Coordinates of C-alpha atoms in Angstrom, one line a residue:
Chain J
M1 CA 50.9 -7.5 16.9
S2 CA 49.8 -6.9 20.5
L3 CA 46.8 -5.0 19.0
L4 CA 45.8 -8.1 16.9
R5 CA 46.0 -10.4 19.8
R6 CA 43.9 -8.2 22.0
C7 CA 41.0 -8.0 19.0
A8 CA 41.1 -11.6 18.9
L9 CA 40.6 -11.7 22.6
A10 CA 38.2 -9.4 22.4
C11 CA 36.4 -11.5 19.8
V12 CA 36.5 -14.4 21.9
V13 CA 35.4 -12.7 24.9
S14 CA 32.3 -11.0 22.9
L15 CA 31.9 -14.6 21.4
A16 CA 31.5 -16.2 24.6
A17 CA 29.0 -13.4 25.7
V18 CA 27.1 -13.9 22.7
A19 CA 26.9 -17.8 23.5
A20 CA 26.0 -16.9 27.0
V21 CA 23.1 -14.9 25.7
V22 CA 21.9 -17.4 23.0
A23 CA 22.6 -20.6 25.4
P24 CA 19.0 -20.0 27.3
A25 CA 17.3 -19.6 24.1
R26 CA 18.3 -22.5 22.9
A27 CA 17.7 -24.6 26.1
Q28 CA 14.4 -23.1 25.9
D29 CA 13.9 -24.6 22.5
T30 CA 14.9 -27.8 23.6
T31 CA 12.6 -28.3 26.5
V32 CA 9.2 -29.9 24.2
A33 CA 7.1 -32.4 25.2
G34 CA 8.1 -35.7 23.4
V35 CA 11.1 -37.7 22.3
R36 CA 14.0 -35.9 21.1
I37 CA 16.0 -37.7 18.6
G38 CA 19.6 -36.8 20.2
L39 CA 19.7 -33.7 17.8
V40 CA 19.9 -30.1 18.3
Y41 CA 18.8 -28.0 15.7
A42 CA 21.2 -25.1 14.7
P43 CA 20.6 -22.6 12.1
G44 CA 22.8 -23.7 9.0
T45 CA 22.5 -27.5 10.3
R46 CA 19.8 -29.6 9.2
P47 CA 19.5 -33.3 10.1
G48 CA 19.0 -35.8 7.3
V49 CA 15.7 -37.3 7.3
L50 CA 14.5 -40.2 5.0
V51 CA 10.9 -41.3 4.4
L52 CA 10.9 -44.8 3.7
P53 CA 8.2 -45.7 0.7
V54 CA 4.6 -46.0 1.9
D55 CA 2.2 -48.8 1.0
G56 CA -1.6 -48.2 0.2
T57 CA -3.0 -46.5 -2.8
A58 CA -2.2 -43.0 -1.2
G59 CA 1.1 -44.2 -0.2
D60 CA 3.2 -42.2 -2.8
S61 CA 0.9 -39.1 -1.9
I62 CA 1.6 -39.2 1.6
R63 CA 5.5 -39.6 1.0
A64 CA 5.7 -36.6 -1.2
I65 CA 3.3 -34.2 0.7
L66 CA 5.5 -35.2 3.8
E67 CA 8.9 -34.9 2.2
R68 CA 7.7 -31.5 0.6
D69 CA 6.6 -30.3 4.1
F70 CA 9.9 -30.8 5.5
T71 CA 12.0 -29.2 2.7
Y72 CA 9.5 -26.2 2.9
G73 CA 10.3 -26.0 6.7
D74 CA 14.1 -25.4 5.8
R75 CA 14.9 -27.0 8.9
I76 CA 15.5 -30.8 7.5
N77 CA 17.6 -32.1 4.6
V78 CA 15.1 -34.4 3.2
I79 CA 17.1 -37.7 1.6
T80 CA 15.6 -39.3 -1.2
L81 CA 17.0 -42.5 -2.6
E82 CA 16.1 -44.5 -5.2
P83 CA 13.8 -47.3 -3.6
S84 CA 14.9 -49.8 -6.1
A85 CA 18.7 -48.8 -5.3
I86 CA 19.0 -49.2 -1.7
P87 CA 18.1 -52.2 0.5
Q88 CA 15.8 -50.6 2.9
F89 CA 15.8 -53.2 5.7
G90 CA 18.5 -55.5 6.8
S91 CA 18.3 -59.0 5.5
G92 CA 15.5 -60.8 7.2
S93 CA 14.6 -57.8 9.2
A94 CA 12.1 -55.2 9.9
R95 CA 14.4 -52.9 11.1
P96 CA 16.0 -50.4 8.6
N97 CA 19.1 -50.6 7.2
Y98 CA 21.0 -48.2 10.0
P99 CA 24.5 -48.6 9.4
L100 CA 24.2 -47.7 5.6
F101 CA 21.5 -45.1 6.0
T102 CA 24.0 -43.3 8.5
R103 CA 26.6 -43.2 6.2
L104 CA 24.3 -41.8 3.5
G105 CA 23.6 -39.0 6.0
V106 CA 20.5 -39.8 7.6
A107 CA 19.7 -38.9 11.1
A108 CA 16.2 -40.0 11.0
I109 CA 14.4 -42.5 9.3
L110 CA 10.5 -42.2 9.1
Q111 CA 8.6 -45.2 8.7
V112 CA 4.9 -44.9 7.8
T113 CA 2.5 -47.4 7.5
P114 CA -1.2 -46.7 6.3
T115 CA -3.8 -48.1 9.1
S116 CA -7.7 -48.3 8.9
F117 CA -8.1 -45.0 10.3
G118 CA -5.1 -43.2 9.0
I119 CA -1.6 -43.5 9.3
Q120 CA 1.3 -44.9 11.7
V121 CA 4.6 -43.4 12.0
T122 CA 7.6 -44.5 13.5
V123 CA 10.6 -42.6 13.8
H124 CA 13.9 -44.1 14.0
N125 CA 17.1 -42.9 15.2
A126 CA 19.7 -44.0 12.6
G127 CA 22.8 -43.1 14.6
K128 CA 21.7 -45.2 17.7
G129 CA 20.0 -47.9 15.6
V130 CA 16.4 -47.8 17.7
A131 CA 13.0 -46.7 16.8
E132 CA 12.5 -43.7 18.8
R133 CA 8.9 -43.1 18.9
T134 CA 5.7 -44.8 17.2
K135 CA 2.1 -42.8 16.9
A136 CA -1.1 -43.2 15.3
F137 CA -2.6 -40.4 13.4
P138 CA -5.7 -40.4 12.5
L139 CA -6.8 -39.3 8.8
P140 CA -10.2 -37.7 7.7
S141 CA -11.8 -40.1 4.8
G142 CA -11.8 -38.3 1.4
T143 CA -8.1 -38.8 0.4
L144 CA -6.4 -35.7 -0.9
S145 CA -9.1 -33.6 0.0
A146 CA -8.7 -30.3 1.9
D147 CA -9.2 -31.8 5.2
W148 CA -7.2 -34.7 4.6
R149 CA -4.3 -32.5 3.4
L150 CA -4.6 -30.3 6.3
A151 CA -4.3 -33.3 8.4
L152 CA -1.5 -34.5 7.2
H153 CA 0.3 -31.3 7.6
A154 CA -0.2 -31.5 10.9
V155 CA 1.4 -34.7 11.2
A156 CA 4.4 -33.5 8.9
D157 CA 4.7 -30.5 11.6
E158 CA 4.7 -32.7 14.6
I159 CA 7.3 -35.0 13.2
E160 CA 9.3 -32.0 12.9
Q161 CA 9.1 -30.9 16.3
W162 CA 10.2 -34.4 17.2
V163 CA 13.5 -34.2 15.2
T164 CA 13.9 -30.5 15.3
G165 CA 12.8 -29.3 18.6
V166 CA 10.6 -26.8 16.7
R167 CA 7.0 -27.4 15.2
G168 CA 6.7 -27.0 11.7
I169 CA 4.3 -24.8 9.5
A170 CA 2.7 -26.9 7.3
A171 CA -0.6 -27.0 8.8
T172 CA -1.4 -23.4 7.9
R173 CA -3.1 -22.0 5.2
I174 CA -2.2 -18.1 3.4
L175 CA -4.9 -15.6 2.4
Y176 CA -4.3 -13.4 -0.7
V177 CA -5.9 -11.2 -3.2
S178 CA -6.6 -12.2 -6.4
A179 CA -8.8 -10.4 -8.9
G180 CA -10.6 -8.6 -6.1
R181 CA -11.4 -11.8 -4.4
V182 CA -10.1 -13.3 -1.4
W183 CA -8.5 -16.6 -1.5
Q184 CA -6.8 -19.1 0.5
V185 CA -4.1 -21.7 -0.2
D186 CA -2.5 -23.9 1.8
S187 CA 1.2 -23.4 2.5
D188 CA 2.6 -25.8 0.1
G189 CA 0.6 -24.3 -2.8
A190 CA -2.1 -26.7 -3.0
N191 CA -5.8 -26.3 -2.5
A192 CA -6.3 -22.7 -3.7
I193 CA -9.7 -21.5 -3.1
A194 CA -11.6 -18.3 -3.7
I195 CA -13.7 -17.1 0.0
T196 CA -15.2 -13.8 -1.4
S197 CA -17.6 -13.9 -4.1
S198 CA -16.6 -11.9 -7.7
G199 CA -16.9 -8.0 -7.8
S200 CA -16.0 -8.0 -3.8
N201 CA -13.4 -5.5 -4.4
A202 CA -11.4 -6.7 -1.4
M203 CA -7.9 -5.8 -0.1
S204 CA -5.8 -6.4 2.9
P205 CA -7.2 -9.9 4.4
V206 CA -5.8 -10.9 7.8
W207 CA -6.8 -14.0 10.3
H208 CA -8.2 -13.8 13.5
P209 CA -5.7 -15.3 16.0
K210 CA -7.7 -18.6 16.5
A211 CA -8.1 -18.7 12.9
S212 CA -11.8 -18.4 13.7
H213 CA -12.4 -15.4 11.6
I214 CA -10.6 -13.3 8.7
A215 CA -11.3 -9.5 8.4
Y216 CA -10.6 -7.5 5.4
M217 CA -11.4 -4.5 3.5
T218 CA -13.7 -3.6 0.5
M219 CA -13.7 -1.0 -1.4
G220 CA -17.2 1.0 -3.1
A221 CA -17.8 3.7 -5.2
T222 CA -18.2 5.9 -2.2
G223 CA -15.8 4.6 0.4
Q224 CA -14.2 1.5 2.1
Q225 CA -15.7 -0.7 4.8
V226 CA -14.4 -3.5 7.0
V227 CA -15.9 -6.9 6.8
I228 CA -15.5 -9.7 9.3
R229 CA -16.4 -13.0 8.1
E230 CA -16.8 -16.5 10.1
I231 CA -14.9 -19.2 8.5
G232 CA -17.5 -20.9 6.8
G233 CA -20.2 -19.0 8.1
A234 CA -21.8 -15.3 8.1
T235 CA -20.1 -12.2 7.4
R236 CA -20.6 -8.8 9.1
V237 CA -19.8 -5.1 8.1
L238 CA -18.1 -3.2 11.0
P239 CA -19.8 -0.3 12.1
T240 CA -17.6 2.2 11.1
R241 CA -17.8 5.7 10.2
S242 CA -18.2 6.4 6.4
G243 CA -15.1 7.3 4.3
L244 CA -11.5 5.3 4.4
N245 CA -11.9 2.3 6.4
M246 CA -8.7 -0.2 5.8
T247 CA -6.3 -2.4 7.1
P248 CA -7.9 -4.2 9.9
T249 CA -5.7 -6.4 12.3
F250 CA -7.0 -8.6 15.3
A251 CA -5.2 -8.2 18.6
P252 CA -3.9 -11.3 20.0
D253 CA -6.7 -11.3 22.7
G254 CA -9.0 -12.0 19.9
Y255 CA -11.6 -9.4 20.3
T256 CA -10.3 -6.0 19.6
I257 CA -9.6 -5.0 16.0
V258 CA -7.4 -2.1 15.0
Y259 CA -8.1 -0.5 11.7
A260 CA -7.2 2.9 9.9
H261 CA -10.0 5.3 9.5
G262 CA -9.7 8.4 7.0
A263 CA -11.9 11.3 6.3
E264 CA -10.9 14.6 5.7
S265 CA -7.9 15.2 8.1
G266 CA -5.8 12.5 7.6
T267 CA -6.0 8.6 8.4
D268 CA -6.0 7.5 11.8
L269 CA -5.9 4.1 14.0
Y270 CA -8.9 3.1 15.7
A271 CA -9.6 0.5 18.3
T272 CA -13.3 -1.5 18.4
N273 CA -14.5 -4.5 19.7
A274 CA -14.6 -6.8 16.3
F275 CA -17.9 -8.4 17.5
G276 CA -19.5 -6.0 19.4
N277 CA -21.3 -2.2 18.4
E278 CA -19.3 0.0 20.5
P279 CA -18.0 3.5 19.2
A280 CA -14.7 3.2 17.9
R281 CA -11.8 4.6 20.0
R282 CA -9.0 6.6 18.3
I283 CA -5.5 5.4 19.0
T284 CA -3.0 7.7 16.9
V285 CA -2.9 11.6 16.8
G286 CA -1.4 11.9 13.2
R287 CA -2.3 15.5 13.0
G288 CA -3.5 15.3 9.4
S289 CA -1.1 12.6 8.8
D290 CA -1.8 9.0 7.5
N291 CA -1.6 6.3 9.9
T292 CA -2.1 2.9 8.6
Q293 CA -1.2 -0.9 8.6
P294 CA -1.3 -1.7 12.3
S295 CA 0.3 -5.0 13.3
F296 CA 0.4 -6.3 17.1
S297 CA 3.2 -7.3 19.2
P298 CA 2.6 -11.1 20.1
D299 CA 1.7 -10.2 23.3
G300 CA -0.6 -7.4 22.6
R301 CA 0.9 -4.4 24.1
R302 CA 2.5 -2.9 21.7
L303 CA 1.8 -1.7 17.9
A304 CA 3.7 -1.1 14.4
F305 CA 2.4 0.9 12.1
T306 CA 3.0 3.1 9.2
S307 CA 2.9 6.7 9.4
G308 CA 3.8 9.7 7.5
R309 CA 4.0 11.9 10.5
S310 CA 7.2 13.0 9.5
G311 CA 6.6 14.0 5.9
H312 CA 7.1 10.3 4.2
P313 CA 6.0 6.8 5.5
E314 CA 8.1 5.4 8.0
V315 CA 7.2 2.6 10.5
Y316 CA 6.7 3.4 14.2
I317 CA 6.1 1.6 17.3
S318 CA 3.7 2.5 20.1
D319 CA 2.0 1.1 23.0
A320 CA -1.4 -0.6 22.0
D321 CA -3.3 2.7 23.2
G322 CA -1.0 4.7 20.9
T323 CA 1.1 6.5 23.6
N324 CA 4.5 6.6 23.3
A325 CA 5.3 6.2 19.5
E326 CA 8.6 6.1 18.3
L327 CA 10.4 5.9 15.0
L328 CA 11.2 2.5 14.3
T329 CA 13.1 2.7 10.9
P330 CA 15.6 5.1 10.7
Y331 CA 15.9 7.4 7.8
N332 CA 18.1 10.4 6.6
F333 CA 16.7 13.7 6.4
G334 CA 15.5 14.3 2.9
D335 CA 15.7 11.1 1.9
Q336 CA 12.0 10.3 -0.5
S337 CA 12.3 6.5 -0.1
Y338 CA 10.2 5.1 2.3
R339 CA 9.4 2.2 4.9
A340 CA 5.8 0.5 5.3
N341 CA 3.7 -2.3 5.9
P342 CA 5.2 -3.5 9.1
D343 CA 4.2 -7.4 10.5
W344 CA 5.8 -8.1 14.0
S345 CA 7.0 -11.7 14.1
P346 CA 5.1 -14.0 16.3
D347 CA 8.2 -14.8 18.7
G348 CA 8.4 -10.6 19.3
R349 CA 11.8 -10.4 17.9
L350 CA 11.5 -8.8 14.7
I351 CA 9.4 -6.7 12.2
A352 CA 9.2 -7.2 8.9
F353 CA 8.8 -4.2 6.2
E354 CA 9.0 -3.1 2.9
A355 CA 11.5 -0.5 1.9
Q356 CA 12.0 1.6 -1.3
L357 CA 15.5 0.9 -2.5
A358 CA 16.1 2.6 -6.0
G359 CA 12.7 3.0 -6.7
R360 CA 11.4 -0.3 -5.6
M361 CA 10.4 -1.7 -2.5
Q362 CA 12.0 -4.9 -0.9
V363 CA 11.5 -7.0 1.8
M364 CA 13.5 -6.0 5.0
T365 CA 13.5 -7.2 8.9
I366 CA 14.5 -4.9 11.5
G367 CA 15.6 -6.4 15.0
L368 CA 13.7 -5.2 18.0
R369 CA 16.3 -5.1 20.4
D370 CA 19.6 -4.1 18.3
R371 CA 17.7 -2.0 15.5
V372 CA 20.0 -4.3 13.2
I373 CA 18.4 -3.9 9.6
K374 CA 18.5 -7.0 6.9
R375 CA 17.3 -6.6 3.4
H376 CA 15.7 -9.9 2.2
T377 CA 15.1 -9.6 -1.6
S378 CA 16.5 -8.0 -4.7
E379 CA 15.0 -9.4 -7.5
G380 CA 11.9 -7.2 -8.9
T381 CA 9.6 -5.6 -6.6
N382 CA 8.8 -7.3 -2.9
E383 CA 6.5 -5.9 -0.6
Q384 CA 3.5 -6.8 1.8
P385 CA 5.6 -9.0 4.1
S386 CA 3.8 -11.5 6.5
W387 CA 5.1 -13.6 9.0
A388 CA 4.6 -17.6 9.2
P389 CA 4.0 -18.7 12.8
D390 CA 7.5 -19.9 13.4
A391 CA 8.7 -16.4 13.1
R392 CA 11.2 -17.5 10.4
H393 CA 9.6 -17.9 7.1
L394 CA 7.7 -14.5 5.5
V395 CA 5.2 -14.6 2.5
F396 CA 5.4 -11.6 0.3
T397 CA 4.3 -10.0 -2.8
S398 CA 6.9 -10.1 -5.8
N399 CA 6.6 -9.3 -9.4
R400 CA 10.0 -11.2 -10.4
G401 CA 7.8 -14.0 -12.5
G402 CA 6.2 -11.4 -14.6
T403 CA 3.3 -10.9 -12.8
K404 CA 2.6 -10.0 -8.8
Q405 CA 2.6 -13.5 -7.0
L406 CA 3.1 -14.6 -3.7
W407 CA 6.2 -16.1 -2.8
V408 CA 7.6 -17.7 0.6
L409 CA 10.9 -16.4 2.1
D410 CA 13.1 -18.0 4.7
V411 CA 14.9 -15.2 6.3
E412 CA 17.3 -17.3 7.8
S413 CA 18.8 -18.6 4.4
N414 CA 17.4 -16.3 2.0
T415 CA 16.0 -18.9 -0.1
V416 CA 12.7 -18.2 -2.0
R417 CA 9.8 -20.4 -3.3
Q418 CA 6.9 -19.5 -5.5
L419 CA 3.8 -20.0 -3.7
T420 CA 1.0 -19.0 -6.0
H421 CA 0.5 -19.2 -10.2
A422 CA -2.8 -17.0 -9.9
P423 CA -3.9 -16.0 -13.2
A424 CA -4.8 -13.1 -12.4
G425 CA -1.9 -12.2 -10.1
A426 CA -1.9 -12.1 -6.1
R427 CA -1.1 -9.7 -3.5
F428 CA -2.1 -9.0 0.1
G429 CA -0.5 -12.5 1.4
A430 CA -1.6 -13.1 5.4
W431 CA -0.4 -16.3 7.0
S432 CA -2.2 -18.0 9.2
P433 CA -1.3 -19.2 12.8
L434 CA -1.0 -23.0 13.0
L435 CA -4.9 -24.8 12.2
R436 CA -6.3 -27.7 13.4
A437 CA -7.5 -30.3 11.4
R438 CA -11.3 -30.7 11.4
Chain U
M1 CA -7.7 29.5 -68.5
T2 CA -8.6 27.1 -71.4
R3 CA -10.5 28.1 -74.4
G4 CA -13.9 26.0 -73.3
T5 CA -14.1 27.7 -70.2
R6 CA -13.3 31.2 -71.7
V7 CA -16.7 30.7 -73.8
L8 CA -18.4 29.6 -71.2
A9 CA -17.7 32.5 -69.2
L10 CA -18.4 34.8 -72.3
S11 CA -22.0 32.8 -72.4
V12 CA -22.8 33.9 -68.7
L13 CA -22.1 37.3 -69.3
A14 CA -24.2 37.1 -72.4
L15 CA -27.3 35.6 -70.3
A16 CA -26.8 38.2 -67.6
A17 CA -27.3 41.1 -69.9
V18 CA -30.3 39.6 -71.7
S19 CA -32.2 38.8 -68.4
A20 CA -31.5 42.3 -67.2
C21 CA -32.7 44.1 -70.2
R22 CA -35.8 41.9 -69.9
K23 CA -36.6 42.8 -66.0
K24 CA -36.1 46.4 -66.5
P25 CA -39.7 47.0 -67.5
E26 CA -41.2 45.5 -64.8
V27 CA -39.6 47.8 -62.1
T28 CA -42.6 50.1 -61.1
P29 CA -42.0 53.8 -59.3
T30 CA -43.8 52.5 -56.3
P31 CA -41.7 52.0 -53.2
S32 CA -40.3 48.5 -53.0
G33 CA -41.0 46.5 -49.7
P34 CA -43.6 44.3 -48.2
T35 CA -46.5 46.5 -50.0
P36 CA -47.6 44.5 -52.9
S37 CA -47.5 46.1 -56.2
P38 CA -50.7 46.9 -57.6
T39 CA -50.1 44.8 -60.7
C40 CA -49.8 41.7 -58.1
D41 CA -53.0 39.6 -57.6
Q42 CA -54.1 37.7 -54.1
R43 CA -52.2 34.7 -55.0
C44 CA -49.6 36.6 -55.9
R45 CA -49.2 38.6 -52.7
D46 CA -49.8 35.1 -50.5
S47 CA -46.9 33.8 -52.0
I48 CA -44.9 36.6 -51.4
A49 CA -46.0 36.5 -48.1
L50 CA -45.3 32.8 -47.7
S51 CA -41.9 33.3 -48.8
E52 CA -41.5 36.2 -46.6
K53 CA -42.4 34.1 -43.7
R54 CA -40.4 31.4 -44.6
R55 CA -37.2 33.5 -44.8
A56 CA -38.1 34.8 -41.6
D57 CA -38.7 31.3 -40.0
S58 CA -35.2 30.2 -41.3
I59 CA -33.5 33.1 -40.0
A60 CA -35.2 32.4 -36.4
A61 CA -34.4 28.4 -36.8
A62 CA -30.8 29.4 -37.8
N63 CA -30.7 31.7 -35.1
A64 CA -32.4 29.0 -32.7
A65 CA -29.9 26.7 -34.0
R66 CA -26.7 29.0 -33.3
D67 CA -28.0 29.5 -29.8
A68 CA -28.6 25.8 -29.0
A69 CA -25.3 24.9 -30.6
E70 CA -23.5 27.6 -28.7
R71 CA -25.4 26.4 -25.7
E72 CA -24.5 23.0 -26.1
R73 CA -20.5 24.3 -26.5
A74 CA -21.0 26.2 -23.3
L75 CA -22.2 23.4 -21.6
A76 CA -19.9 21.0 -22.9
T77 CA -17.1 23.5 -22.0
T78 CA -18.5 23.6 -18.9
K79 CA -18.7 20.1 -18.1
A80 CA -14.8 19.6 -19.3
T81 CA -13.9 22.4 -16.9
L82 CA -15.7 20.6 -14.1
A83 CA -14.4 17.1 -15.1
A84 CA -10.8 18.5 -15.3
P85 CA -8.5 16.6 -13.4
V86 CA -6.1 18.1 -11.0
Y87 CA -2.4 16.7 -11.1
F88 CA 0.0 15.9 -7.9
E89 CA 3.6 15.5 -7.1
Y90 CA 4.9 12.3 -5.6
D91 CA 3.8 11.6 -2.2
S92 CA 2.3 14.9 -2.0
D93 CA -1.1 15.8 -1.1
E94 CA 0.0 19.9 -2.0
L95 CA -2.0 21.7 -4.7
S96 CA 0.4 23.2 -7.4
P97 CA -0.6 26.7 -9.1
D98 CA -1.2 24.8 -11.8
A99 CA -3.9 22.7 -9.7
R100 CA -5.1 25.9 -8.2
A101 CA -5.9 27.3 -11.7
T102 CA -7.8 24.2 -12.6
L103 CA -9.7 24.4 -9.4
D104 CA -10.2 28.1 -9.6
A105 CA -11.8 27.3 -13.3
K106 CA -14.5 25.4 -11.6
L107 CA -15.4 27.8 -9.1
P108 CA -18.1 30.1 -11.8
I109 CA -19.6 26.6 -12.2
F110 CA -20.3 26.0 -9.0
R111 CA -22.0 29.4 -8.0
A112 CA -23.8 29.1 -11.2
N113 CA -25.5 25.9 -10.4
P114 CA -26.6 25.9 -6.6
S115 CA -27.8 22.4 -6.6
L116 CA -24.5 20.6 -8.2
R117 CA -23.0 18.3 -6.0
I118 CA -19.6 16.4 -6.5
R119 CA -17.6 13.6 -5.7
V120 CA -13.8 14.2 -5.6
A121 CA -11.7 11.2 -5.9
G122 CA -8.2 10.7 -4.7
H123 CA -5.8 8.4 -7.1
T124 CA -2.1 7.7 -6.7
D125 CA 0.6 6.3 -8.7
E126 CA 1.6 2.7 -8.4
R127 CA 4.9 3.1 -6.4
G128 CA 4.6 2.8 -2.7
S129 CA 2.3 0.6 -0.5
D130 CA -1.0 -0.4 -2.0
E131 CA -2.5 0.2 1.1
Y132 CA -0.8 3.7 2.3
N133 CA -1.8 5.0 -1.4
L134 CA -5.5 4.6 0.0
A135 CA -4.8 7.1 2.6
L136 CA -2.6 9.4 0.2
G137 CA -5.4 9.4 -2.3
Q138 CA -8.2 10.3 0.7
R139 CA -5.4 13.2 1.7
R140 CA -5.7 14.2 -2.1
A141 CA -8.9 14.5 -2.4
A142 CA -9.6 16.0 0.8
A143 CA -6.8 18.8 0.0
V144 CA -9.2 19.6 -3.0
K145 CA -12.5 19.7 -1.2
R146 CA -11.0 22.0 1.4
Y147 CA -9.5 24.4 -1.3
L148 CA -12.7 24.4 -2.7
S149 CA -14.8 25.2 0.3
D150 CA -12.0 27.9 1.1
Q151 CA -12.9 29.7 -1.7
G152 CA -16.4 30.2 -0.8
I153 CA -18.4 26.9 -2.3
D154 CA -20.3 24.9 0.4
G155 CA -18.1 22.0 1.7
G156 CA -21.3 19.7 2.0
R157 CA -21.7 20.0 -1.7
F158 CA -18.5 17.6 -1.8
E159 CA -17.8 13.9 -1.1
I160 CA -14.6 12.4 -1.1
V161 CA -13.4 9.3 -1.8
S162 CA -9.9 7.2 -2.5
F163 CA -9.1 4.8 -4.7
G164 CA -5.4 4.7 -4.1
E165 CA -3.6 2.9 -7.0
E166 CA -6.1 0.7 -7.9
R167 CA -7.7 2.8 -11.0
P168 CA -4.7 3.9 -12.9
V169 CA -5.5 6.2 -16.1
V170 CA -2.5 4.8 -17.7
A171 CA -1.8 1.3 -16.8
E172 CA 2.1 1.4 -17.4
S173 CA 5.2 1.7 -15.5
N174 CA 7.0 4.8 -16.3
E175 CA 7.3 8.7 -15.2
E176 CA 4.6 9.8 -17.8
A177 CA 2.1 7.3 -16.6
W178 CA 2.7 8.0 -12.7
R179 CA 2.5 11.7 -13.6
M180 CA -0.9 11.2 -15.1
N181 CA -2.4 9.0 -12.6
R182 CA -1.3 10.8 -9.4
R183 CA -4.6 13.0 -9.6
A184 CA -7.8 13.9 -8.2
E185 CA -11.4 13.5 -10.5
F186 CA -14.5 15.1 -10.4
E187 CA -18.0 13.1 -10.9
I188 CA -21.2 14.8 -10.7
I189 CA -23.7 13.5 -8.4
A190 CA -26.4 15.7 -8.3
G191 CA -27.5 18.5 -10.6
A192 CA -25.9 17.1 -13.7
E193 CA -29.6 17.9 -15.9
S194 CA -30.0 21.4 -14.7
L195 CA -26.5 22.3 -15.1
V196 CA -26.0 25.6 -16.8
A197 CA -22.6 27.3 -18.1
P198 CA -21.9 30.3 -16.1
K199 CA -22.6 34.0 -17.5

């Protein structure tokens, strides 16, 4: 009995300690510009948001896109009501029916009005019964065009920040490879377009940290090259030595590119200026092993990569210059399953990777502070995770639907949704940083 | 034997006997051979010479055809030996005794064909990371080149490339398909026209 009590006491103490550690982080999250709706986002608690019907020819599209963005963000509980069934405004008033909505679990009411140059958005605090904030957003002409959609996604992201304190990730795009071509698709699955020409035999696309360029690998009959492409502009083949040149990644500084080069004695990571002609410098010493798939920490000081130096692939982290390499993923001696494809989360706290379990790859994360490993998938083969800018969602390749397609995972709730429906299949998803509407 | 065939056999025997009797008087005491008999006139001699020549020609042609077929067969064997892939264990670039034997069989071909150049392409099965498999394929191709160089073949005669898991021989997901796909392939990039079988 006394032992139990002591345990309980210990639990309380440790919980308090955890709370003390967590508290500053949350406080940090809430210090954002703009007005708060009096809601503090907590995992597992999603404020209810109601988007009122929107007038105008594009009104239904605007409302549907905003609602879908909030749903996909996994931080807001979108509450939908039959428009005809609910009197949205009090009698003889332009004010929403606050008491009714509050009873229905609505925390914030979104009122969107078309203007001559875009939309005006008002966020009402249902609990307090006041309009908290109004802002006009310009939208480009060409309703439902790619630019218009991106601009509207950015509106959704800003509203999500008002409501939850965390900016949404709707205004992003995901690169992938289908039938050897690099494609991009909006975060909501719309607007899939091919970026490279057919027959480009591309693999492993990545974004520049400013989303101004992408880099990828092309496979020829005699070897592989790294190609850097300006968005909407020219392409350039990175001057590398002949042989295997693959898995490029831009450093957060925006100038350095790190890639894997292999010839006759293993594959090592090399760094060079992405836009210059300097000779590349080798940054791993693999001694004949394979060292590939580099991913930078957000501060650019550390590097995660896959290495076969222990006899089979495992994830390692090192300083950006390749020194102080240490094994990140633990394994048991004689274990033939392997771990690969690390992607460092934008908040620096987790590394996502793929691990072979019972012969199949599964998406995992490992905490950098506590080295706690979490498994996030189980259905089919799941691989090639890439973080969204919110450090909460991952895009990955899964064959669970019969063909390889991209899926999106919320690592906090482990809910998934299918992103692509490419006839030729899709793989090598790479999530962009937040994009600015043009 | 039916009655009919028995009758046929008898008549054949009888015919043979008759023709033997008829030929007998033509036999002369002169030695047989290319020398025409005195009873043979010029036309007769020409006809004999022609038939002799035809016979010789046909023998020569037959011999030539046989030699050509042999050469063809030897060349086909040479090409097949050269192209024979080597196979690897899962996630390994180690050359098994079988793989070494496959490579050893290629050595005389390289020695007999100094202008022969080869591209060695490393491949993997579909398991594991698509990208890491490119590096693994490269390591397999490099292991093959290293082995052949160690046996005295100039390393400059080999190019290596990796296709990872991108070009499977068997596009299935089972042990047998994986075994067939973990391989190094050999492609002639120079000296194909002058290829000869080793002596």
